Amino acid sequence: MMNQVVILAGGYGNRMKAAIPKPMLRVLDVPMLGWVIRACEKAGLSRICVVTGYKAQYIELYLGERYRTAYQAEQLGTGHAVMQAEKFIREFEDGNTLVLCGDAPFMDSETILQSLKQHTARENAVTVVTAELSDPKGYGRVLRSQSGIAAIVEEKDATDAQRAVKEVNSGAYWFRTKSLLELLGGLSQSNAQGEFYLTDTIGLAIERGMKASAYRTENTDVILGANTRKDLLHLNEVARQRILDQHMDNGVNFVCTDGVIIGNEVEIGAETTILPGTILKGKTKIGSKCTIGPNCLIENCTIGDQVMLNAVQAYDSVIEDAVKAGPFVHIRPNSHLKNGVKIGDFVEVKNSVVGEQTAIAHLTYVGDSDVGKKVNFGCGTVTVNYDGMTKNRCVIGDNCFIGCNTNLIAPVKLGKGAYTAAGTTVTKDVPEYALAVERADLKLKEGYSKKKLRSKLFPSDDEE
Ligand code: UD1
Ligand code: CA
């Protein structure tokens, strides 16, 4: 017996006015479709088919080879969408098929498994997940009879009395696979939108004497869908607050959560403070006793303990313990800042290793470089890593002292303890403990500016 999933993601989502399929719109940093898939996987369901349609290529690209897709050439409704997956569904007729909407991202593994339990225990042909909402607007309403569920009616097709019903359809259903195939054959387009409604399978099942029931969840978040940008913002707010709550439970400190957005997969240690305007994305991991923010954007970084980042943007990098960086620092991919590194304002580091306790205090670019320990970069140092054709590396040994406005023309190596004089352009390797100085003699022209400045300095003077 095989349990499988069909996720509907073919709709145009015209209320969103989006250039991409609605299920690809993000809640925090993950497309809604990704949230739905994750819930299935967590519930142990890995046989998944996604129905695509509008701008299918975006979904194909996102899924890669991971999952099957079925293409719905014309968007004729949710029932029609499931019909497009018929080949997939038929491959395992023995078992149950879960149908989910790609635009309802908070469906969770618990609801999936609990509703399956009810579905199989009652030997239902179909079980629909429902919830009672104080504001049911936009959802299909669940009509009940004395014996249980009777039908689902879409808002557009509902009478005023039906619209007053607060129990709504989540758009998630378990079907006995054989029954689903039979019911799909019975759908028609006779409704307000001229579509094949999947919701009609409920009434149809009852008409045909099959067993149907509702699994009513108390956790109303799981059914929240996004049809409008306003809905999407609401989902983002719900997700954001839920994640902030989890971090607070873990001992993370927030003094004000304005503009703080933390992705689902981010891990943060206890006693770390996250300050306003900070966005943490992807697989970012932050240690304990750090201060991150204000105004940091961190993506896919591993950050140690007691790190202080202020107005830092960092991507795909490793930042070890006790690093202090900011304000206005850009850490580009593949950088590794080792213990105790200090980075000051207007510094960019890219694809480089920076050794323990090295200081890069101001206005400096370190790209494609291997920097040792306790190096001091003077203000305005540039690793000249690109000659217009190829990128080359700089190697800078331990304890080097780099004078202000030094250009290091890569590939070049400074041996350990080497010094460079301010303003030097280094074009060849510097041996250990040597000083590189490249300067023209300073010429002095006495009294040079006096003539030019006369009118400013001595406005009342006549010509001599
Ligand atoms: C649907 C339900 C409604 C339920 C709500 C829950 C129907 C008729 N109505 O309404 O009862 O309360 O979900 O969120 O099922 N899709 C396709 N192809 C299509 C049409 C839609 O793949 O031809 C996909 C959409 O991309 C979306 C999902 O199906 O992911 C739901 O479609 P949508 O148009 O948003 O349905 P609702 O009006 O929200
Ligand atoms: Ca919807």
Coordinates of C-alpha atoms and ligand atoms in Angstrom, one line a residue:
M1 CA 0.0 0.0 0.0
M2 CA 1.4 3.4 -1.0
N3 CA 0.4 6.8 0.3
Q4 CA 1.2 9.6 -2.1
V5 CA 0.8 13.3 -2.5
V6 CA -0.4 15.6 -5.3
I7 CA 0.3 19.3 -4.7
L8 CA -1.6 21.8 -6.8
A9 CA 0.6 24.7 -8.1
G10 CA -0.7 25.4 -11.5
G11 CA -3.0 28.3 -10.9
Y12 CA -2.4 31.8 -12.2
G13 CA -3.0 33.5 -8.9
N14 CA -4.4 36.6 -10.6
R15 CA -5.2 38.3 -7.4
M16 CA -1.4 38.4 -6.7
K17 CA -0.4 40.1 -10.0
A18 CA 2.8 38.1 -9.9
A19 CA 5.2 37.3 -12.7
I20 CA 5.9 33.9 -11.2
P21 CA 3.5 31.1 -10.1
K22 CA 1.8 32.0 -6.8
P23 CA 3.2 28.9 -4.9
M24 CA 6.7 30.3 -5.7
L25 CA 6.1 33.5 -3.8
R26 CA 8.0 33.4 -0.6
V27 CA 7.0 33.2 3.0
L28 CA 10.2 34.3 4.8
D29 CA 12.9 33.0 2.5
V30 CA 11.2 29.8 1.2
P31 CA 8.6 29.6 -1.6
M32 CA 5.2 28.5 -0.3
L33 CA 5.6 25.3 -2.3
G34 CA 8.8 24.5 -0.4
W35 CA 6.9 24.8 2.9
V36 CA 4.3 22.3 1.7
I37 CA 6.9 19.9 0.4
R38 CA 8.8 20.1 3.7
A39 CA 5.6 19.2 5.7
C40 CA 5.0 16.1 3.5
E41 CA 8.6 15.0 3.9
K42 CA 8.4 15.5 7.6
A43 CA 5.3 13.3 7.6
G44 CA 7.3 10.6 5.8
L45 CA 5.6 11.1 2.4
S46 CA 8.2 11.2 -0.3
R47 CA 6.1 10.1 -3.3
I48 CA 5.0 13.6 -4.5
C49 CA 3.7 15.0 -7.8
V50 CA 3.4 18.8 -8.2
V51 CA 0.8 20.0 -10.7
T52 CA 2.3 22.9 -12.7
G53 CA 0.6 25.3 -15.1
Y54 CA 1.1 29.0 -15.2
K55 CA 4.9 29.7 -15.8
A56 CA 5.7 26.0 -15.1
Q57 CA 9.4 26.6 -15.8
Y58 CA 9.9 28.4 -12.5
I59 CA 8.6 25.4 -10.6
E60 CA 10.5 22.9 -12.7
L61 CA 13.7 24.9 -12.0
Y62 CA 13.0 25.0 -8.3
L63 CA 12.2 21.3 -8.0
G64 CA 15.0 20.1 -10.2
E65 CA 15.0 16.4 -10.4
R66 CA 13.6 16.0 -6.9
Y67 CA 9.9 15.5 -7.7
R68 CA 7.6 14.4 -10.4
T69 CA 5.5 17.1 -12.1
A70 CA 2.3 17.0 -14.2
Y71 CA 1.5 19.9 -16.5
Q72 CA -1.9 21.5 -16.6
A73 CA -2.0 23.4 -19.9
E74 CA -5.2 25.3 -19.1
Q75 CA -6.2 26.3 -15.6
L76 CA -9.7 24.9 -15.4
G77 CA -9.9 24.5 -11.7
T78 CA -8.6 22.4 -8.7
G79 CA -10.4 19.3 -9.8
H80 CA -9.0 19.6 -13.3
A81 CA -5.5 20.1 -11.9
V82 CA -5.7 16.8 -10.0
M83 CA -6.9 15.1 -13.2
Q84 CA -3.6 16.1 -14.8
A85 CA -1.8 13.9 -12.3
E86 CA -3.9 10.9 -13.2
K87 CA -0.9 8.9 -14.6
F88 CA 1.0 9.5 -11.4
I89 CA -2.0 8.6 -9.2
R90 CA -2.7 5.4 -11.1
E91 CA 0.8 4.0 -10.6
F92 CA -0.2 3.1 -7.1
E93 CA -4.0 2.6 -6.9
D94 CA -3.7 0.7 -3.7
G95 CA -3.5 3.3 -0.9
N96 CA -4.3 6.9 -0.3
T97 CA -3.6 10.2 -2.0
L98 CA -3.2 13.4 -0.2
V99 CA -4.1 16.5 -2.2
L100 CA -2.6 19.8 -0.9
C101 CA -2.7 23.4 -2.2
G102 CA 0.7 24.9 -3.0
D103 CA -0.5 28.3 -1.7
A104 CA -1.2 27.2 1.9
P105 CA 2.3 26.9 3.4
F106 CA 1.5 26.1 7.1
M107 CA 0.0 22.7 6.5
D108 CA 2.1 20.6 9.0
S109 CA 3.1 17.0 9.3
E110 CA 1.0 16.6 12.4
T111 CA -2.2 17.6 10.7
I112 CA -1.3 15.4 7.7
L113 CA -0.7 12.3 9.9
Q114 CA -3.7 12.9 12.3
S115 CA -6.1 13.4 9.4
L116 CA -4.7 10.2 7.7
K117 CA -5.3 8.3 11.0
Q118 CA -9.0 9.4 11.0
H119 CA -9.3 8.8 7.3
T120 CA -8.1 5.2 7.5
A121 CA -9.8 4.4 10.8
R122 CA -13.2 5.5 9.4
E123 CA -12.5 3.8 6.1
N124 CA -13.4 7.0 4.3
A125 CA -13.3 7.6 0.6
V126 CA -12.4 11.2 1.3
T127 CA -11.5 13.2 4.4
V128 CA -11.2 16.9 4.2
V129 CA -9.2 19.1 6.6
T130 CA -11.3 22.0 7.9
A131 CA -11.1 24.7 10.5
E132 CA -13.3 27.2 12.1
L133 CA -12.3 30.8 11.3
S134 CA -13.6 34.0 12.7
D135 CA -13.2 35.5 9.3
P136 CA -14.0 32.8 6.7
K137 CA -13.9 35.2 3.8
G138 CA -12.4 33.7 0.6
Y139 CA -12.5 30.1 1.6
G140 CA -14.9 27.3 0.6
R141 CA -17.6 26.8 3.3
V142 CA -18.2 23.4 4.9
L143 CA -21.9 22.4 4.8
R144 CA -23.0 19.9 7.4
S145 CA -25.9 17.5 7.7
Q146 CA -27.0 15.6 10.7
S147 CA -25.0 12.6 9.7
G148 CA -21.8 14.7 9.1
I149 CA -20.4 16.6 6.3
A150 CA -22.7 17.2 3.3
A151 CA -20.7 19.3 0.8
I152 CA -18.3 22.2 0.3
V153 CA -19.6 25.4 -1.4
E154 CA -17.3 28.0 -2.8
E155 CA -17.8 31.6 -1.7
K156 CA -18.7 32.7 -5.2
D157 CA -21.4 30.1 -5.4
A158 CA -22.7 30.4 -1.8
T159 CA -26.0 31.9 -0.6
D160 CA -25.8 34.5 2.2
A161 CA -26.8 31.8 4.8
Q162 CA -24.0 29.6 3.5
R163 CA -21.5 32.4 3.6
A164 CA -22.3 32.9 7.3
V165 CA -20.8 29.4 8.0
K166 CA -17.5 29.7 9.7
E167 CA -16.1 26.2 9.1
V168 CA -13.9 26.3 6.0
N169 CA -12.1 24.0 3.7
S170 CA -8.4 24.0 4.0
G171 CA -7.9 22.7 0.5
A172 CA -6.2 19.6 2.0
Y173 CA -7.8 16.2 1.5
W174 CA -7.0 12.5 1.9
F175 CA -8.6 10.3 -0.7
R176 CA -8.7 6.6 -1.0
T177 CA -6.8 6.5 -4.3
K178 CA -9.3 4.3 -6.1
S179 CA -12.2 6.5 -4.9
L180 CA -10.4 9.6 -6.1
L181 CA -10.0 8.3 -9.6
E182 CA -13.7 7.5 -9.6
L183 CA -14.8 10.8 -8.2
L184 CA -12.6 12.9 -10.6
G185 CA -14.6 11.3 -13.5
G186 CA -17.8 12.7 -12.0
L187 CA -16.8 16.4 -11.8
S188 CA -18.4 19.0 -14.0
Q189 CA -18.0 22.7 -14.7
S190 CA -21.5 23.8 -13.7
N191 CA -20.6 26.6 -11.1
A192 CA -20.0 30.3 -10.9
Q193 CA -16.4 30.1 -12.2
G194 CA -17.0 27.4 -14.8
E195 CA -14.3 25.3 -13.3
F196 CA -13.9 21.7 -12.2
Y197 CA -13.9 22.1 -8.4
L198 CA -12.1 19.5 -6.4
T199 CA -14.4 20.4 -3.6
D200 CA -17.3 18.9 -5.5
T201 CA -15.8 15.4 -4.8
I202 CA -17.3 15.7 -1.2
G203 CA -20.9 16.1 -2.3
L204 CA -20.4 13.6 -5.0
A205 CA -19.0 11.0 -2.7
I206 CA -22.0 11.4 -0.4
E207 CA -24.4 11.2 -3.3
R208 CA -22.7 7.9 -4.4
G209 CA -23.0 6.5 -0.9
M210 CA -19.2 6.7 -0.1
K211 CA -18.0 7.7 3.3
A212 CA -16.7 11.2 3.7
S213 CA -15.9 13.3 6.8
A214 CA -14.1 16.3 7.9
Y215 CA -11.0 16.4 10.1
R216 CA -11.4 19.6 11.9
T217 CA -8.1 21.1 13.2
E218 CA -7.9 23.5 16.2
N219 CA -4.7 24.9 14.8
T220 CA -6.2 27.4 12.4
D221 CA -2.8 28.5 11.1
V222 CA -2.3 25.3 9.1
I223 CA -5.1 26.2 6.8
L224 CA -4.1 29.8 6.1
G225 CA -3.8 30.4 2.3
A226 CA -2.6 33.3 0.3
N227 CA -4.7 34.6 -2.5
T228 CA -3.7 38.3 -2.2
R229 CA -0.6 40.2 -1.3
K230 CA -2.3 41.2 1.9
D231 CA -2.7 37.5 2.7
L232 CA 0.9 36.9 1.9
L233 CA 2.0 39.6 4.2
H234 CA -0.1 38.1 6.9
L235 CA 1.5 34.7 6.4
N236 CA 4.9 36.3 6.6
E237 CA 4.0 38.0 9.9
V238 CA 2.6 34.7 11.3
A239 CA 5.7 32.8 10.3
R240 CA 8.1 35.6 11.5
Q241 CA 6.5 35.8 14.9
R242 CA 6.4 32.0 15.3
I243 CA 10.1 31.8 14.6
L244 CA 11.0 34.7 16.9
D245 CA 9.0 33.0 19.7
Q246 CA 11.0 29.8 19.2
H247 CA 14.3 31.7 19.4
M248 CA 13.1 33.4 22.6
D249 CA 12.3 30.0 24.0
N250 CA 15.9 29.1 23.2
G251 CA 17.2 32.1 25.1
V252 CA 17.8 34.5 22.3
N253 CA 17.4 38.1 23.2
F254 CA 15.5 40.8 21.3
V255 CA 15.1 44.3 22.6
C256 CA 12.8 45.3 19.7
T257 CA 11.9 43.0 16.8
D258 CA 11.3 45.8 14.2
G259 CA 12.6 44.7 10.9
V260 CA 14.0 41.4 12.3
I261 CA 13.3 38.6 9.9
I262 CA 14.7 35.1 10.6
G263 CA 14.5 32.2 8.2
N264 CA 13.2 28.8 9.2
E265 CA 16.5 27.0 9.2
V266 CA 18.5 29.6 11.1
E267 CA 20.0 28.4 14.4
I268 CA 21.0 30.9 17.2
G269 CA 22.7 30.2 20.5
A270 CA 21.4 31.4 23.9
E271 CA 22.2 34.9 25.1
T272 CA 22.8 36.2 21.7
T273 CA 21.1 39.5 21.0
I274 CA 19.5 40.3 17.7
L275 CA 19.0 44.0 17.1
P276 CA 16.5 45.7 14.8
G277 CA 16.8 45.7 11.1
T278 CA 18.5 42.3 11.0
I279 CA 17.7 39.7 8.4
L280 CA 19.1 36.2 8.8
K281 CA 18.6 33.8 5.9
G282 CA 19.3 30.3 4.7
K283 CA 21.4 27.8 6.7
T284 CA 22.9 30.5 9.0
K285 CA 24.1 29.3 12.4
I286 CA 25.0 31.8 15.1
G287 CA 26.7 30.9 18.4
S288 CA 26.0 32.3 21.8
K289 CA 26.6 35.7 23.4
C290 CA 26.8 37.4 20.1
T291 CA 25.4 40.8 19.2
I292 CA 24.1 40.8 15.7
G293 CA 22.7 44.1 14.4
P294 CA 21.5 46.7 14.1
N295 CA 20.9 46.3 10.3
C296 CA 22.8 43.1 9.4
L297 CA 21.9 40.8 6.5
I298 CA 23.5 37.4 7.0
E299 CA 22.9 34.5 4.6
N300 CA 24.3 30.9 4.9
C301 CA 27.0 31.8 7.4
T302 CA 28.5 30.0 10.3
I303 CA 29.2 32.4 13.1
G304 CA 30.9 31.5 16.4
D305 CA 30.4 32.8 19.9
Q306 CA 30.8 36.4 21.2
V307 CA 30.8 37.8 17.7
M308 CA 29.7 41.4 17.2
L309 CA 28.4 42.4 13.8
N310 CA 27.0 45.9 13.3
A311 CA 25.6 46.9 9.8
V312 CA 27.3 43.9 8.2
Q313 CA 26.2 42.0 5.1
A314 CA 27.8 38.5 5.0
Y315 CA 27.2 35.7 2.6
D316 CA 28.3 32.0 2.5
S317 CA 31.1 32.6 4.9
V318 CA 32.6 31.4 8.3
I319 CA 33.1 33.9 11.1
E320 CA 34.8 32.5 14.1
D321 CA 34.6 33.4 17.8
A322 CA 35.0 37.0 19.1
V323 CA 35.2 38.6 15.6
K324 CA 34.1 42.2 15.6
A325 CA 32.9 43.8 12.4
G326 CA 31.2 46.9 11.3
P327 CA 29.8 49.3 10.7
F328 CA 29.3 49.1 6.9
V329 CA 31.2 45.9 6.1
H330 CA 30.6 43.5 3.2
I331 CA 31.7 39.9 3.7
R332 CA 31.3 38.2 0.3
P333 CA 31.1 34.4 -0.3
N334 CA 33.8 32.0 0.7
S335 CA 35.4 34.1 3.3
H336 CA 36.8 32.8 6.6
L337 CA 37.4 35.2 9.4
K338 CA 39.3 33.5 12.2
N339 CA 39.1 34.1 15.9
G340 CA 39.3 37.6 17.1
V341 CA 39.5 39.3 13.7
K342 CA 38.6 43.0 13.8
I343 CA 37.0 44.7 10.8
G344 CA 36.1 48.3 10.7
D345 CA 34.1 50.6 8.4
F346 CA 33.9 50.3 4.6
V347 CA 35.8 47.1 4.3
E348 CA 35.1 44.4 1.8
V349 CA 36.4 40.8 2.1
K350 CA 35.9 38.2 -0.6
N351 CA 37.0 34.6 -1.0
S352 CA 39.7 35.1 1.5
V353 CA 41.0 33.6 4.7
V354 CA 41.8 36.2 7.4
G355 CA 44.0 34.8 10.3
E356 CA 43.5 35.2 14.0
Q357 CA 43.4 38.7 15.5
T358 CA 44.2 40.4 12.2
A359 CA 42.9 44.0 12.0
I360 CA 41.4 45.6 8.9
A361 CA 40.1 48.8 10.4
H362 CA 39.1 51.1 7.5
L363 CA 38.4 51.5 3.8
T364 CA 40.1 48.3 2.6
Y365 CA 39.5 45.6 0.0
V366 CA 40.7 42.1 0.7
G367 CA 39.9 39.7 -2.2
D368 CA 41.2 36.3 -3.1
S369 CA 43.8 36.4 -0.3
D370 CA 45.3 34.2 2.3
V371 CA 46.1 36.4 5.3
G372 CA 48.0 35.3 8.4
K373 CA 47.6 36.1 12.1
K374 CA 47.9 39.5 13.7
V375 CA 48.3 41.3 10.4
N376 CA 47.6 45.1 10.5
F377 CA 46.0 46.6 7.4
G378 CA 46.5 50.3 7.1
C379 CA 43.6 52.4 5.9
G380 CA 42.9 52.1 2.2
T381 CA 44.7 48.9 1.4
V382 CA 43.7 47.2 -1.8
T383 CA 44.5 43.7 -2.9
V384 CA 44.6 44.2 -6.7
N385 CA 43.3 40.8 -7.5
Y386 CA 42.0 41.3 -11.0
D387 CA 44.0 42.3 -14.0
G388 CA 41.0 42.4 -16.3
M389 CA 41.6 38.8 -17.5
T390 CA 42.3 36.6 -14.4
K391 CA 41.8 36.7 -10.7
N392 CA 45.0 36.2 -8.7
R393 CA 45.7 35.6 -5.0
C394 CA 47.7 37.6 -2.5
V395 CA 49.5 35.7 0.3
I396 CA 50.2 37.8 3.5
G397 CA 52.2 36.2 6.2
D398 CA 51.7 36.5 10.0
N399 CA 52.5 39.8 11.7
C400 CA 52.7 41.8 8.5
F401 CA 52.2 45.5 8.8
I402 CA 50.7 47.0 5.7
G403 CA 51.0 50.8 5.4
C404 CA 48.1 53.0 4.4
N405 CA 47.1 53.1 0.8
T406 CA 49.2 50.1 -0.2
N407 CA 48.3 48.3 -3.4
L408 CA 49.2 44.6 -3.5
I409 CA 49.3 43.6 -7.2
A410 CA 48.4 39.9 -7.2
P411 CA 49.8 37.4 -7.5
V412 CA 52.1 38.6 -4.8
K413 CA 53.4 37.3 -1.4
L414 CA 54.4 39.2 1.7
G415 CA 56.6 37.0 3.9
K416 CA 55.9 36.9 7.6
G417 CA 56.6 40.2 9.5
A418 CA 57.0 42.2 6.2
Y419 CA 56.2 45.9 6.3
T420 CA 55.0 48.1 3.5
A421 CA 55.4 51.8 3.6
A422 CA 52.3 54.0 3.1
G423 CA 51.4 54.5 -0.5
T424 CA 53.5 51.6 -1.8
T425 CA 52.4 49.6 -4.8
V426 CA 53.8 46.1 -4.3
T427 CA 54.6 44.3 -7.6
K428 CA 57.0 41.6 -6.4
D429 CA 57.2 39.3 -3.4
V430 CA 58.5 40.8 -0.2
P431 CA 60.8 38.6 1.9
E432 CA 60.2 37.9 5.6
Y433 CA 60.8 40.9 7.8
A434 CA 61.7 43.2 4.9
L435 CA 60.2 46.7 4.3
A436 CA 58.8 47.4 0.8
V437 CA 58.8 51.1 0.0
E438 CA 58.0 52.5 -3.4
R439 CA 58.1 56.3 -3.4
A440 CA 59.4 59.1 -5.5
D441 CA 61.5 61.7 -3.6
L442 CA 59.4 64.4 -2.1
K443 CA 60.1 67.8 -3.8
L444 CA 59.2 71.0 -1.9
K445 CA 58.4 74.3 -3.7
E446 CA 58.8 77.1 -1.2
G447 CA 56.1 79.7 -1.2
Y448 CA 54.2 78.0 -4.0
S449 CA 50.7 78.9 -3.0
K450 CA 51.2 82.3 -1.7
K451 CA 50.6 84.0 -5.0
K452 CA 47.5 82.0 -5.7
L453 CA 46.1 82.6 -2.3
R454 CA 47.0 86.2 -1.9
S455 CA 43.5 87.5 -2.5
K456 CA 42.1 85.1 0.1
L457 CA 44.8 85.6 2.7
F458 CA 45.4 89.3 2.4
P459 CA 42.2 90.8 0.8
S460 CA 43.1 94.4 1.7
D461 CA 46.7 94.2 0.3
D462 CA 47.5 96.1 -2.8
E463 CA 49.8 94.7 -5.4
E464 CA 53.4 94.8 -4.1
Ligands
UD1_1 C1 -9.6 26.5 -2.9 C2 -10.8 25.7 -2.6 C3 -11.5 26.3 -1.4 C4 -10.5 26.3 -0.2 C5 -9.2 27.0 -0.5 C6 -8.2 26.8 0.5 C7 -11.6 24.8 -4.7 C8 -12.6 25.0 -5.8 N1 -11.7 25.7 -3.7 O1 -10.0 27.8 -3.2 O2 -12.6 25.6 -1.0 O3 -11.1 27.0 0.9 O4 -8.7 26.5 -1.8 O5 -7.1 27.6 0.4 O6 -10.8 23.9 -4.7 N2 -4.7 25.4 -9.0 C9 -4.2 24.7 -10.1 N3 -4.9 24.7 -11.2 C10 -6.1 25.3 -11.4 C11 -6.6 26.1 -10.2 C12 -5.9 26.1 -9.1 O7 -3.2 24.1 -10.0 O8 -6.7 25.3 -12.4 C13 -3.9 25.4 -7.7 C14 -3.4 26.8 -7.4 O9 -2.1 27.1 -7.9 C15 -3.4 26.8 -5.8 C16 -4.5 25.7 -5.5 O10 -4.7 25.0 -6.7 O11 -2.2 26.4 -5.3 C17 -5.8 26.4 -5.0 O12 -6.3 27.2 -6.0 P1 -6.9 28.6 -5.7 O13 -7.4 29.2 -7.0 O14 -6.1 29.4 -4.8 O15 -8.2 28.1 -4.9 P2 -9.1 28.9 -3.9 O16 -9.9 29.9 -4.5 O17 -8.2 29.5 -2.8
CA2 CA -6.0 29.7 -2.6

